[in-house]
Amino acid sequence: MRRVSVTGLILVFAAVGSVKAHHSFAMFDSASPLVLTGVVTDFQWTNPHVYIELDVQEGGRGAKHWTIELGSTSILMRGGWKFNTLKKGDKVTAVVRPLRSGEPGSL
């Protein structure tokens, strides 16, 4: 399995003003980033946002399913991503900004 870091993508979000104009990011806790390591269950190369579906093991409690929202395909392509950058079964580590609600979703 290959490792992919999503940390650089978060920096792309911080730098691109047009993405911030799309909708509010107030639902995400940018002051408390999390590091998630898990297995990709789906990679959705769609507009207006790309999504990574990730199963993260939680000790003896099994896996928790996370949805990670990314930028648009055009923003990701500028950062070197392609529709086949991730595949089901890839193990990835991502630094994310979790939902304030506590649900397993993030930016």
Coordinates of C-alpha atoms in Angstrom, one line a residue, residues 20-89:
K20 CA -13.4 30.3 0.8
A21 CA -16.0 32.2 -1.2
H22 CA -17.7 29.0 -2.1
H23 CA -19.2 28.4 1.3
S24 CA -18.5 29.0 5.0
F25 CA -15.9 26.8 6.7
A26 CA -17.2 27.8 10.1
M27 CA -18.5 24.2 10.7
F28 CA -14.8 23.0 10.7
D29 CA -12.5 23.4 13.8
S30 CA -9.4 24.8 12.2
A31 CA -7.8 25.4 15.7
S32 CA -7.8 21.7 16.5
P33 CA -6.4 19.7 13.6
L34 CA -6.4 15.9 13.7
V35 CA -4.0 13.4 12.2
L36 CA -6.0 10.5 10.7
T37 CA -4.4 7.3 9.4
G38 CA -6.7 4.8 7.7
V39 CA -7.7 2.9 4.6
V40 CA -9.4 4.5 1.7
T41 CA -12.9 3.0 1.0
D42 CA -13.7 5.5 -1.8
F43 CA -12.2 8.4 -3.7
Q44 CA -14.8 10.6 -5.4
W45 CA -13.2 12.8 -8.1
T46 CA -16.2 15.2 -8.5
N47 CA -17.1 18.8 -8.5
P48 CA -17.6 21.1 -6.7
H49 CA -15.6 19.0 -4.1
V50 CA -13.5 15.8 -4.1
Y51 CA -14.1 13.4 -1.2
I52 CA -12.0 10.8 0.5
E53 CA -13.9 8.1 2.4
L54 CA -11.6 6.7 5.0
D55 CA -11.9 3.9 7.6
V56 CA -9.8 4.8 10.7
Q57 CA -9.2 2.0 13.2
E58 CA -10.0 2.9 16.8
G59 CA -8.2 0.4 18.9
G60 CA -10.4 -2.6 19.9
R61 CA -13.6 -0.7 18.9
G62 CA -13.3 -1.4 15.2
A63 CA -13.1 1.3 12.5
K64 CA -14.8 4.7 12.3
H65 CA -15.8 5.9 8.9
W66 CA -14.6 9.4 8.0
T67 CA -15.6 11.7 5.1
I68 CA -12.9 14.2 4.1
E69 CA -14.0 17.1 1.9
L70 CA -11.3 18.5 -0.4
G71 CA -11.3 21.3 -3.0
S72 CA -12.5 21.1 -6.6
T73 CA -10.8 18.9 -9.2
S74 CA -9.1 22.0 -10.8
I75 CA -7.6 23.1 -7.5
L76 CA -6.3 19.5 -6.8
M77 CA -4.9 19.2 -10.3
R78 CA -2.9 22.4 -9.7
G79 CA -1.4 20.6 -6.6
G80 CA -0.5 17.6 -8.7
W81 CA -3.5 15.3 -7.9
K82 CA -5.2 13.2 -10.5
F83 CA -8.4 11.2 -10.6
N84 CA -6.3 8.0 -9.8
T85 CA -4.1 9.5 -7.0
L86 CA -5.9 7.4 -4.5
K87 CA -7.5 4.0 -4.8
K88 CA -9.7 1.9 -2.6
G89 CA -7.5 0.0 -0.1

